[in-house]
Coordinates of C-alpha atoms and ligand atoms in Angstrom, one line a residue:
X1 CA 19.9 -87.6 44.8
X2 CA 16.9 -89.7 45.6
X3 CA 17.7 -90.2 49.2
X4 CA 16.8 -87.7 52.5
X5 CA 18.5 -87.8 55.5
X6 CA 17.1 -86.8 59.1
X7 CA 18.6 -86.4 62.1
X8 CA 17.0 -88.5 64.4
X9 CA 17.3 -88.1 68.6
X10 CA 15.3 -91.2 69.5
X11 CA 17.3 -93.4 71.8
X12 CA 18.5 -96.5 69.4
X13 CA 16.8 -98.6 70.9
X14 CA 12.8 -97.5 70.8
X15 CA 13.4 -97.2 67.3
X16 CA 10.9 -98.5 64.4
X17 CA 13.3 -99.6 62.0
X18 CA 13.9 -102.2 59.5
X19 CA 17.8 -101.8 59.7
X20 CA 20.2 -100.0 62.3
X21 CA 23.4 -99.9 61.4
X22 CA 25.6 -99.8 64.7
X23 CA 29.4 -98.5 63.6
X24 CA 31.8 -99.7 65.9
X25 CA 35.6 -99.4 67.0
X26 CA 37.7 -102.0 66.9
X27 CA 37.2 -104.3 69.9
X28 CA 34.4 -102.7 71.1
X29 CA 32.6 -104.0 74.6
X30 CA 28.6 -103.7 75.3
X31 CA 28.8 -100.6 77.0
X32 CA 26.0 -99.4 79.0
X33 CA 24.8 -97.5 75.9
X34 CA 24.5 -100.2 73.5
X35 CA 22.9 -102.7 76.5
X36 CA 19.5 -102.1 75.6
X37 CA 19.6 -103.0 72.0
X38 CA 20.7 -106.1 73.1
X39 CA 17.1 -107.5 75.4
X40 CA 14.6 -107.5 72.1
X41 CA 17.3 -109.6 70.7
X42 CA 18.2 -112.0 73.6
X43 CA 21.9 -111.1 73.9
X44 CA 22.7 -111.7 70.7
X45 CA 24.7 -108.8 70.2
X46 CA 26.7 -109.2 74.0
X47 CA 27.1 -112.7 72.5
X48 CA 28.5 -111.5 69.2
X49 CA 31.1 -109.1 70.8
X50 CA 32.1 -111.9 73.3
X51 CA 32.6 -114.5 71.5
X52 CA 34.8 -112.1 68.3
X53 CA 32.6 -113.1 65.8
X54 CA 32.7 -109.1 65.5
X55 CA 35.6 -107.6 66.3
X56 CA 35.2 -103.9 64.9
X57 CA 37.7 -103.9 62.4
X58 CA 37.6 -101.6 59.3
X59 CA 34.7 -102.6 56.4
X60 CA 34.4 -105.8 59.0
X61 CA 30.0 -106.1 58.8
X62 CA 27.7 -108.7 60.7
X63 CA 24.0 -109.0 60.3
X64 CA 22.0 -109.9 63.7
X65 CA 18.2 -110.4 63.0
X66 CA 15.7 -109.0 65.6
X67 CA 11.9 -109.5 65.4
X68 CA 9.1 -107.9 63.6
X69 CA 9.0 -104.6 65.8
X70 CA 11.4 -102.0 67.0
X71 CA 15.2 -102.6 65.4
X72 CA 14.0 -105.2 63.1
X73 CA 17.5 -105.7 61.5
X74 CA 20.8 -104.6 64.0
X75 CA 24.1 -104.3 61.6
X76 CA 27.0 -104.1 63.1
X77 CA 29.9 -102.3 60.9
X78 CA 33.4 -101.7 62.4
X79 CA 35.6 -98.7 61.8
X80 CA 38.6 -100.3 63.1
X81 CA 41.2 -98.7 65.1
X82 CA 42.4 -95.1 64.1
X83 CA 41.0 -92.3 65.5
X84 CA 37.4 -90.9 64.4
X85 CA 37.2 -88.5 61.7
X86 CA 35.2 -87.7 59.1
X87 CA 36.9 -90.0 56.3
X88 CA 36.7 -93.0 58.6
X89 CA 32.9 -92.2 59.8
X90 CA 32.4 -92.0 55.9
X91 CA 33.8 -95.5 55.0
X92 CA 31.7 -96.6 58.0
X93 CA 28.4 -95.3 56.7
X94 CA 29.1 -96.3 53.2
X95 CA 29.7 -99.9 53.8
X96 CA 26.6 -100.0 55.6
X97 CA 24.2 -97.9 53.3
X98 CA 25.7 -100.4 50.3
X99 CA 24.8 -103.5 52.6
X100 CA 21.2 -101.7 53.1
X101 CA 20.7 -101.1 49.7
X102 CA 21.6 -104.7 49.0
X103 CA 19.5 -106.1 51.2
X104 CA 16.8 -104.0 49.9
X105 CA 15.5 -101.7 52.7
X106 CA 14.2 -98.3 51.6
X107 CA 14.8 -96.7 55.4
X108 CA 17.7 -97.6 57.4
X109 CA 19.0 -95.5 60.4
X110 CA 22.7 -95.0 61.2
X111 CA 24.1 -95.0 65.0
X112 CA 27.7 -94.3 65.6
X113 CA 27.7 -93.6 69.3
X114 CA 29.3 -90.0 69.9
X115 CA 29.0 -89.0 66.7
X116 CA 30.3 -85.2 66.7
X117 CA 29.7 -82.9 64.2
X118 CA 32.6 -84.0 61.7
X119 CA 31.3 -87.5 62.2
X120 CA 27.6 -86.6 61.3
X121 CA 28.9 -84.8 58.4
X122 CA 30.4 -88.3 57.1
X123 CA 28.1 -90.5 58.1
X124 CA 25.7 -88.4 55.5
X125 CA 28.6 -88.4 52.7
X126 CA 29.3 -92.2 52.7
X127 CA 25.6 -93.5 53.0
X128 CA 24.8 -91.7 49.9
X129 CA 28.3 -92.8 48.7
X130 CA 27.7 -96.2 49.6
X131 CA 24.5 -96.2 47.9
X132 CA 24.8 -94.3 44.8
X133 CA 23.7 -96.1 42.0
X134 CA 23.4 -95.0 38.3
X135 CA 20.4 -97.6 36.9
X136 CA 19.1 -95.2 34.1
X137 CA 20.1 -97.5 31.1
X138 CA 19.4 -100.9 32.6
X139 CA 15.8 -102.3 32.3
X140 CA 14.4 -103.1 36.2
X141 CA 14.0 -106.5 37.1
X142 CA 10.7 -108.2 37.2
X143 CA 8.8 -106.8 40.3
X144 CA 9.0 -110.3 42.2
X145 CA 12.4 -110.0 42.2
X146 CA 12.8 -106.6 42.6
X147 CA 14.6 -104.8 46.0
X148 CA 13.3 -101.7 47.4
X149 CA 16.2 -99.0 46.6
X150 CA 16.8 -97.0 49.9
X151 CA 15.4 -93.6 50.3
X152 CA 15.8 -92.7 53.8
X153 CA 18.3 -92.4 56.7
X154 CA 18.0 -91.3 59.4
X155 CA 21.1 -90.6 61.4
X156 CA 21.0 -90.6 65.7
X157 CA 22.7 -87.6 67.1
X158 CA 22.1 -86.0 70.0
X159 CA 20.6 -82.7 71.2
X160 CA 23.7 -80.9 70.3
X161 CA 24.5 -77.4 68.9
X162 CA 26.0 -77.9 65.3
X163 CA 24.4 -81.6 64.1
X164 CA 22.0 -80.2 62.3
X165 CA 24.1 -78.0 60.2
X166 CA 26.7 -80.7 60.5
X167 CA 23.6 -83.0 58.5
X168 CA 23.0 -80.5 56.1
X169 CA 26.5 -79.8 55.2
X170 CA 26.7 -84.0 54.1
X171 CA 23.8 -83.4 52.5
X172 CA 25.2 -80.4 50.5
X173 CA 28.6 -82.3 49.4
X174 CA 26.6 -85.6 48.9
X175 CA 24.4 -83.8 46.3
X176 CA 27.3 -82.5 44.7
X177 CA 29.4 -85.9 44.6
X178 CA 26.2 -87.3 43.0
X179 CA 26.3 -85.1 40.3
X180 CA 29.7 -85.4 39.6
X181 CA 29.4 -89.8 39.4
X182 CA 26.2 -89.6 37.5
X183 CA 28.2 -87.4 34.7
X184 CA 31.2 -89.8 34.9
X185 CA 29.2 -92.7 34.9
X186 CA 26.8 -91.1 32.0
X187 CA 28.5 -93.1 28.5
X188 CA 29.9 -90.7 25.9
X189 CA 26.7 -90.5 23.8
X190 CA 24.6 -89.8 26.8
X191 CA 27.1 -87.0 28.4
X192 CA 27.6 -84.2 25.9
X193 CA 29.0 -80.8 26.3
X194 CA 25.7 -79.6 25.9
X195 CA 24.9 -82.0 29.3
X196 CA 27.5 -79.0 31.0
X197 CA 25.4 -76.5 29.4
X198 CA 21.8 -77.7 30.8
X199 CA 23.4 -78.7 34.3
X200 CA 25.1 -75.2 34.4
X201 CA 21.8 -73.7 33.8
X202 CA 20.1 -75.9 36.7
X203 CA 22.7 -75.2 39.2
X204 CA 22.9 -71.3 38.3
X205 CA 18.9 -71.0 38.5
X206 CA 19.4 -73.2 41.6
X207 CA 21.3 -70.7 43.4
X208 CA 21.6 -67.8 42.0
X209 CA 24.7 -68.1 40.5
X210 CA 25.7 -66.2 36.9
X211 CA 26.1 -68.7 34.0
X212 CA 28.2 -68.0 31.0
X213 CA 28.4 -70.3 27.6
X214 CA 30.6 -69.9 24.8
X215 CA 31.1 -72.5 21.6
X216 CA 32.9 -73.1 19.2
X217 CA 31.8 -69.4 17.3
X218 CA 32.9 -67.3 20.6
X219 CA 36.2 -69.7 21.2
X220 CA 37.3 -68.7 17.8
X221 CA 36.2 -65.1 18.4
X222 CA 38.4 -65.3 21.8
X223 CA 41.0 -67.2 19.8
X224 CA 41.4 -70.1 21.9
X225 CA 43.1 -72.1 19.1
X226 CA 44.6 -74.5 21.7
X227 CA 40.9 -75.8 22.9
X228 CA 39.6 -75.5 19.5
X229 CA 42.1 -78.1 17.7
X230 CA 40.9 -80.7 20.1
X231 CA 37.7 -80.0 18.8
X232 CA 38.6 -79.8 15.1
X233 CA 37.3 -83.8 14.8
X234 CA 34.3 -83.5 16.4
X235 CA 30.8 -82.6 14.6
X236 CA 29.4 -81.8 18.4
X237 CA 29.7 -78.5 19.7
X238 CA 32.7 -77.9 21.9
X239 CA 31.5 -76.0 24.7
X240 CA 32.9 -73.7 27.7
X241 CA 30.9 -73.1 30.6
X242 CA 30.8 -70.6 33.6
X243 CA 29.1 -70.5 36.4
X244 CA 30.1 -67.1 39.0
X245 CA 28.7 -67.7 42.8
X246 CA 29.0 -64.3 44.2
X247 CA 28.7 -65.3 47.8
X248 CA 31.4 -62.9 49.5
X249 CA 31.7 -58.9 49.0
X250 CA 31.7 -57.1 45.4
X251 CA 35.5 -56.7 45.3
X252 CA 36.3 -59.9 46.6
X253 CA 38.9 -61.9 44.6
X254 CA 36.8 -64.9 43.6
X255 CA 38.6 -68.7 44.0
X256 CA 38.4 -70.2 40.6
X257 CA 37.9 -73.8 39.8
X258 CA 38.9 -75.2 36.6
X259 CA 37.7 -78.5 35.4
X260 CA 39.1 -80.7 32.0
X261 CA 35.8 -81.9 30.4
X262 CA 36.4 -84.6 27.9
X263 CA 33.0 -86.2 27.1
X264 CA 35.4 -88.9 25.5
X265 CA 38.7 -89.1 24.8
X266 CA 40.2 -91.9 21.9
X267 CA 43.2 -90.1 21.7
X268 CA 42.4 -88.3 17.8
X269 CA 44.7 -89.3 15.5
X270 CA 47.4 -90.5 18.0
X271 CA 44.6 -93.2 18.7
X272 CA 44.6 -94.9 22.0
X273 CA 44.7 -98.6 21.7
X274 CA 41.3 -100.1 21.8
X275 CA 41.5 -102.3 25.2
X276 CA 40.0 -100.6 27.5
X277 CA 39.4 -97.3 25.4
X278 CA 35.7 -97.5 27.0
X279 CA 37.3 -95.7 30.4
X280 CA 37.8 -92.8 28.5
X281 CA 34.2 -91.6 29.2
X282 CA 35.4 -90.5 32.4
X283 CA 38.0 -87.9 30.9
X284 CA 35.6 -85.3 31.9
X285 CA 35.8 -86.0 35.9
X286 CA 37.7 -82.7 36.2
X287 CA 34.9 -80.7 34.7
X288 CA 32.2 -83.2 36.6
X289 CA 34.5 -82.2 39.8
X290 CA 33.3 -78.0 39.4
X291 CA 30.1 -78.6 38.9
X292 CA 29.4 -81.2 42.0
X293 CA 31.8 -78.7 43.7
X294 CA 29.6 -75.9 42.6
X295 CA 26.2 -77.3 43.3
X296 CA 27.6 -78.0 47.2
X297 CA 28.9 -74.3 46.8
X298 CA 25.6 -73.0 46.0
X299 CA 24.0 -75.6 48.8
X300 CA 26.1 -74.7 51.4
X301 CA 25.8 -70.8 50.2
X302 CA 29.3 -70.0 51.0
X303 CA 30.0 -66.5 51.7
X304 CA 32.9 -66.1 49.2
X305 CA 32.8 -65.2 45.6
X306 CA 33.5 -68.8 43.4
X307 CA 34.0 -69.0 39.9
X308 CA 33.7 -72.8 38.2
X309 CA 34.8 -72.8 34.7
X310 CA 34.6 -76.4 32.3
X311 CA 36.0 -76.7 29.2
X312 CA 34.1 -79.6 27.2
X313 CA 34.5 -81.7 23.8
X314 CA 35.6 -85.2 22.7
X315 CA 38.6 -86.0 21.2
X316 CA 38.1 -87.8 17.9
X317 CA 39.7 -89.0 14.8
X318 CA 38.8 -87.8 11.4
X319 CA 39.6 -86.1 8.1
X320 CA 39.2 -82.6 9.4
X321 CA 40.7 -83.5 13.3
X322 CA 44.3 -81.8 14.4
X323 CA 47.4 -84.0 13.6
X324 CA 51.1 -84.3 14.9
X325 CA 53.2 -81.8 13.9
X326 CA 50.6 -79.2 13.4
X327 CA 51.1 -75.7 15.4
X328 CA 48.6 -74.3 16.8
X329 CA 48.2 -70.4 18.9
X330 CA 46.6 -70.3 22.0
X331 CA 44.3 -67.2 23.5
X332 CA 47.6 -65.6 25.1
X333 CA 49.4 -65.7 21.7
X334 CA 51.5 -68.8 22.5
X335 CA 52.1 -71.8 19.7
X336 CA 52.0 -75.1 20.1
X337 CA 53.5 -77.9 18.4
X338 CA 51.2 -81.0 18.6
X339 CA 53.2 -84.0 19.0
X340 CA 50.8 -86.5 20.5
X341 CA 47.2 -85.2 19.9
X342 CA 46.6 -87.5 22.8
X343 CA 47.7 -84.9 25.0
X344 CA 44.7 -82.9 25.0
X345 CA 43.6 -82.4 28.1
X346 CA 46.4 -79.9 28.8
X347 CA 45.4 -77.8 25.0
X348 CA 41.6 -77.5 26.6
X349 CA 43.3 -76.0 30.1
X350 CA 45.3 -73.5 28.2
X351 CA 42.7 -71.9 27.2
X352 CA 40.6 -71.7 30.2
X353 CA 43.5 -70.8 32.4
X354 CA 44.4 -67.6 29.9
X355 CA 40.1 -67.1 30.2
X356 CA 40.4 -67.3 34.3
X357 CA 43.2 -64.3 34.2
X358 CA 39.9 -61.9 33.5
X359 CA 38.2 -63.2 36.9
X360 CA 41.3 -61.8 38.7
X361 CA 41.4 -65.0 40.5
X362 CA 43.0 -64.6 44.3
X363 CA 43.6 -68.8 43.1
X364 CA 42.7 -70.9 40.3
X365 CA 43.0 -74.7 40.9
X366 CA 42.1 -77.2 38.0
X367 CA 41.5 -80.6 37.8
X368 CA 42.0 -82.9 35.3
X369 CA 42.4 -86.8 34.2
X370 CA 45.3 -85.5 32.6
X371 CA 47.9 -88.2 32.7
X372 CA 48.5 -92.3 32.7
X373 CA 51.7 -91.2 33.9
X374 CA 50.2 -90.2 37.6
X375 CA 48.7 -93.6 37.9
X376 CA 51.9 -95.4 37.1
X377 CA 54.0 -92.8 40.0
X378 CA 51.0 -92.4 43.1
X379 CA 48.6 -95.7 41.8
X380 CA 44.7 -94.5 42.9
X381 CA 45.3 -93.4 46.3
X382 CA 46.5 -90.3 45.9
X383 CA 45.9 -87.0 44.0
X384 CA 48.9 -85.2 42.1
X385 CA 49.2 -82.3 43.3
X386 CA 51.5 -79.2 41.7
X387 CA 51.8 -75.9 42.0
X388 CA 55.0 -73.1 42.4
X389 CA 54.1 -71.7 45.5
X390 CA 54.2 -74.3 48.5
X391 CA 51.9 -72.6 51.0
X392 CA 48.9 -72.7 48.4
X393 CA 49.9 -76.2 47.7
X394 CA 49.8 -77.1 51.5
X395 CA 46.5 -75.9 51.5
X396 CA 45.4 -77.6 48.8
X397 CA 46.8 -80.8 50.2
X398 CA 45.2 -80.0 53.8
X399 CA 41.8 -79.5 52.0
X400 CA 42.1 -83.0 50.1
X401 CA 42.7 -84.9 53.2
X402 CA 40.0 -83.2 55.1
X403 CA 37.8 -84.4 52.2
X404 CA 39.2 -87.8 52.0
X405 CA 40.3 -87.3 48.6
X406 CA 44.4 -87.2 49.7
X407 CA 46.5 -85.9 47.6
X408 CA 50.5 -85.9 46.9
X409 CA 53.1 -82.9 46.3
X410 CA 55.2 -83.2 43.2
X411 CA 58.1 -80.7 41.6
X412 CA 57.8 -78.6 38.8
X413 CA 61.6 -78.0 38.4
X414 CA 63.0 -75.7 36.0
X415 CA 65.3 -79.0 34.7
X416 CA 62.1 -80.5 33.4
X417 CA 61.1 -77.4 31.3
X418 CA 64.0 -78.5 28.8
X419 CA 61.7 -81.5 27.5
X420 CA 58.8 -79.5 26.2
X421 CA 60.9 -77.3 24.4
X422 CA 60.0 -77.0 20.6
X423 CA 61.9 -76.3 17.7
X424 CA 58.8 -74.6 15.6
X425 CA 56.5 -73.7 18.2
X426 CA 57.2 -71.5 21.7
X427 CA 56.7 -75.1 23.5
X428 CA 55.3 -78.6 22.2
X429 CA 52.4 -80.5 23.7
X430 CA 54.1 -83.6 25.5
X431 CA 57.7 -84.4 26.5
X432 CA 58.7 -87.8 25.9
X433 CA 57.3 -90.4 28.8
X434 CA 59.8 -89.5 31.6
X435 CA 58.4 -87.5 34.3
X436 CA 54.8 -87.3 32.0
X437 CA 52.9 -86.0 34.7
X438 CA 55.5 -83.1 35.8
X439 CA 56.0 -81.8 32.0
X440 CA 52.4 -81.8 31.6
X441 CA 51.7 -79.2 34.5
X442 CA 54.8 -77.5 33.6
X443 CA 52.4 -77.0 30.2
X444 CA 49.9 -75.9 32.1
X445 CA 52.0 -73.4 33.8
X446 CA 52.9 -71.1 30.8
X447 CA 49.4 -70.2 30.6
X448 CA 48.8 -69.0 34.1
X449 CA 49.6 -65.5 34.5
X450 CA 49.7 -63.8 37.4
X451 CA 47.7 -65.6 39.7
X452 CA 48.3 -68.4 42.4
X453 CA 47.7 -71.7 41.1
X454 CA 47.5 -75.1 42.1
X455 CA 46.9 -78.5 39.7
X456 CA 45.5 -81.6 40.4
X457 CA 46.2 -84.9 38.1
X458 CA 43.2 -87.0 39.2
X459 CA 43.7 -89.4 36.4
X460 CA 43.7 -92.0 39.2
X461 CA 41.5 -91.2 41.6
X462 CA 38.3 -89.6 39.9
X463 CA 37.4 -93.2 39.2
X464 CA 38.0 -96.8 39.6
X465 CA 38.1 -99.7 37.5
X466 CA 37.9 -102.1 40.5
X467 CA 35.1 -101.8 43.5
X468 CA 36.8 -100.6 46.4
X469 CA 34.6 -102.0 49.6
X470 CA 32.7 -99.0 50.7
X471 CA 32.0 -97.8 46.8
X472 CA 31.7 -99.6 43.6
X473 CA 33.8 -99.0 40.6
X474 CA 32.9 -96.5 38.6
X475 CA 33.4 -92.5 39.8
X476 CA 34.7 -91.7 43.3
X477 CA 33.7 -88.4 43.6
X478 CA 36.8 -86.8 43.5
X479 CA 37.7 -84.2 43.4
X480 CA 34.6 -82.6 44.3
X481 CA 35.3 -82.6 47.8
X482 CA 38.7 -81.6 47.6
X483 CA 37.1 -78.4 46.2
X484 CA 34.5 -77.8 48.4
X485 CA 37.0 -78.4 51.6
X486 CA 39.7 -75.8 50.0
X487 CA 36.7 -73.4 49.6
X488 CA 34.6 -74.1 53.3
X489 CA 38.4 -73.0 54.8
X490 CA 38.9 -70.0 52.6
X491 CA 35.0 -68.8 53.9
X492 CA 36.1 -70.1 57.4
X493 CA 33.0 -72.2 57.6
Ligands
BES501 N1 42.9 -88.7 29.5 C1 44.2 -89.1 29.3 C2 44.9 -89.5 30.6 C3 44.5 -90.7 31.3 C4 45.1 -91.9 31.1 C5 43.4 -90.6 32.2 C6 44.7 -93.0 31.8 C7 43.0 -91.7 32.9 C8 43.6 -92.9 32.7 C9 45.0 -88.0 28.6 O1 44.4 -87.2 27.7 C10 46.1 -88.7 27.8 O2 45.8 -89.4 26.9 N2 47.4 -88.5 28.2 C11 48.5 -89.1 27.6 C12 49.5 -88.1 27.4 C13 50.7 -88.5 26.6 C14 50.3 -88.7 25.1 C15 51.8 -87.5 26.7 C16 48.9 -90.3 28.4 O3 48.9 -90.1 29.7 O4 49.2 -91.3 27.9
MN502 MN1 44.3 -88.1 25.8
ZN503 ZN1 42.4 -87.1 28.0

């Protein structure tokens, strides 16, 4: 991430700044607080509020311009009318750092009067949100018409015990949310499994974590057939990566994060129709999710012990690649009869969720673009969430909407186990379009043993194919902090 954040205690208005983004309430007054902003620019802003040009409601933005010194640029961005929290402070700061970065200003400060720490911690999250930008394969414009990208904020606080930290903690999950969109965002040729091997080995020398590799020789050897058919059509190297943070004591059960990592999925033989087949480079959001959830981990040095395993390859057609019908044994001795090699995504978990058992996990919780199904029941708002035991689920679903990344129980009845049933295999690979996303983690389930479990189906919410206001399409950044939020309450941080 090429932007730094400071915490700035300056009153607003003695500040040197090309742009101060003022977030607002809805309805907002000039209080005696904002008052002095308002003499270098003549009661503009008193004006503004008067008058209802501005009226504070949520993503609502108006641009006052001051003079040459001091606030040179006042923005005011509203946050509407439900309470403060961090989500809403995020939005806030996003909208604004994306109107910054527009306008082309390479500092900005951000004011949202009685910020507490929560707030601070969003403000931090949605400017680099807002301004995240992935311009590595587009040739710059010619310097005359070039904009200055924005490298600085500086955020007004006050002289309060836990800002500070508060600042740092954004900065932590903003790091690892960047991370996570630059690999969605990264095409298919440019984001490899091999891109999870050299990140793994950054963010393990990073922080000390332990990093483990294994391809497609050790797979075999660990005879994770159900991985290794995805990867049958592929000439690239299929690779699983493992990165152990060893924050809390020795014997500590670690938390371990699972991530589906497909660099690209056409579907294989059962090939995906070709309208909009270009989305499929971010089938590996999952995977993207551990490592931006590990790289805030490591950040934020959390004093428990986290494990982050990714399973990576691309799902292709070709004379050698895994067909319907075929059976194939995964690395806890279960077949599997391939029906719709399009349902890969759940072949790759197997195998890493038998591979978790050995962490002794005291919870394992993967994420995965795993189903068009999820999109068609909970649309991109929400995260599907499954699991057998309730009270891990709950806190799963408490950690997503802490994070701003909500999420959505669904059941995993015995009555749908009936339509994965196989007559050649122990249990085929899909189960007919009803209930698609609930038969795909009730796959997912016969290869957890033993441990407490949670899956999320972020099929619809790890990215967008429309720009949402405070973020442009492309990757949201879930389910990193989804992750990080789950762990942060398990170290009671
Ligand atoms: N990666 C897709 C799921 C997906 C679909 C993600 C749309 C994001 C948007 C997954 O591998 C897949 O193809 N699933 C199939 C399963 C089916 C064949 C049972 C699907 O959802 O169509
Ligand atoms: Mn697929
Ligand atoms: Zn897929």
């Amino acid at each position: 991430m090429s932007l730094s954040f400071q915490l700035v205690l300056t009153a607003p208005a003695s500040l040197e700044t090309p742009l101060l983004a003022l977030v607002l309430p809805a309805d907002a007054t000039l209080t005696d607080a904002l008052a002095p902003l308002d003499a270098p620019l003549h009661g503009a802003l008193a004006r503004t509020l008067a008058r209802r040009d501005f009226r504070g409601g949520r993503d609502e933005t108006v641009l006052l311009v001051g003079g040459d010194a001091g606030v040179q640029r006042l923005l005011l961005v509203g946050r509407g009318s439900t309470p403060l929290t961090r989500t809403t402070a995020r939005r806030a700061a996003a909208i604004a750092a994306r109107q910054a970065a527009k306008l082309g200003m390479g500092t900005m400060h951000l004011w949202l009067p009685d910020a507490d720490a929560a707030a601070i911690e969003g403000l931090v999250v949605g400017a680099a949100a807002g301004s995240w930008s992935y311009p590595d394969l587009q040739t710059p414009p010619p310097e005359k018409d070039r904009r200055a990208r924005l490298t600085q904020v500086g955020v007004i606080g006050a002289d309060l015990p836990g800002l500070q930290g508060a600042l740092n903690a954004g900065v932590a999950i903003a790091e690892g949310q960047a991370i996570a969109k630059r690999l969605g965002q990264m095409p298919g040729n440019y984001c490899t499994p091999q891109t999870f091997v050299d990140l793994g080995q950054e963010i393990a020398q990073r922080h000390g974590m332990t990093l483990t590799v294994l391809g497609r020789a050790e797979m075999a050897a660990a005879q994770m057939g159900s991985f290794l058919c995805v990867a049958q059509g592929t000439s690239q190297e299929p690779r699983l990566v493992a990165l152990e943070h060893r924050g809390g004591p020795a014997d500590q059960q670690p938390i371990v994060l699972i991530g589906k990592g497909l660099c690209f999925d056409t579907g294989g033989i059962s090939i995906k129709p070709a309208p909009e087949m270009e989305w499929m480079k971010f089938d590996m959001m999952g995977a993207a999710g551990v490592m931006g959830a590990m790289e805030a981990i490591g950040r934020l040095q959390l004093p428990v012990n986290v494990v982050g395993i990714i399973g990576s390859t691309t799902n292709m057609p070709s004379g050698e690649a895994v067909k319907p019908g075929d059976v194939v044994r995964a690395s806890n001795g279960k077949t599997i009869e391939i029906i719709n090699t399009d349902a890969e995504g759940r072949l790759v978990l197997a195998d890493l969720l038998v591979y978790a058992k050995q962490f002794n996990p005291a919870v394992a919780i993967d994420a995965a673009t795993l189903t068009g199904a999820i999109v068609i029941g909970l649309g991109h708002h929400a995260v599907g969430v499954f699991g057998p035991d309730r009270a891990v689920v709950d806190e799963v679903l408490a950690a997503g909407s802490a994070a701003g990344e909500p999420g959505w129980p669904l059941p995993m009845w015995e009555e749908y186990r009936e339509q994965i049933k196989s007559d050649v295999a122990d249990i085929k690979n899909t189960g007919g379009r009803a209930a698609g996303s609930i038969t795909a983690a009730l796959f997912l389930q016969e290869f957890v043993d033993g441990y407490p479990w949670v899956h999320l189906d972020v099929a619809g919410t790890a990215y967008s194919q429309s720009d949402l206001g405070w973020i442009p399409k492309g990757p949201t950044g879930t389910p990193v902090g989804t992750f990080v939020e789950f762990v942060r309450a398990r170290a009671g941080r």
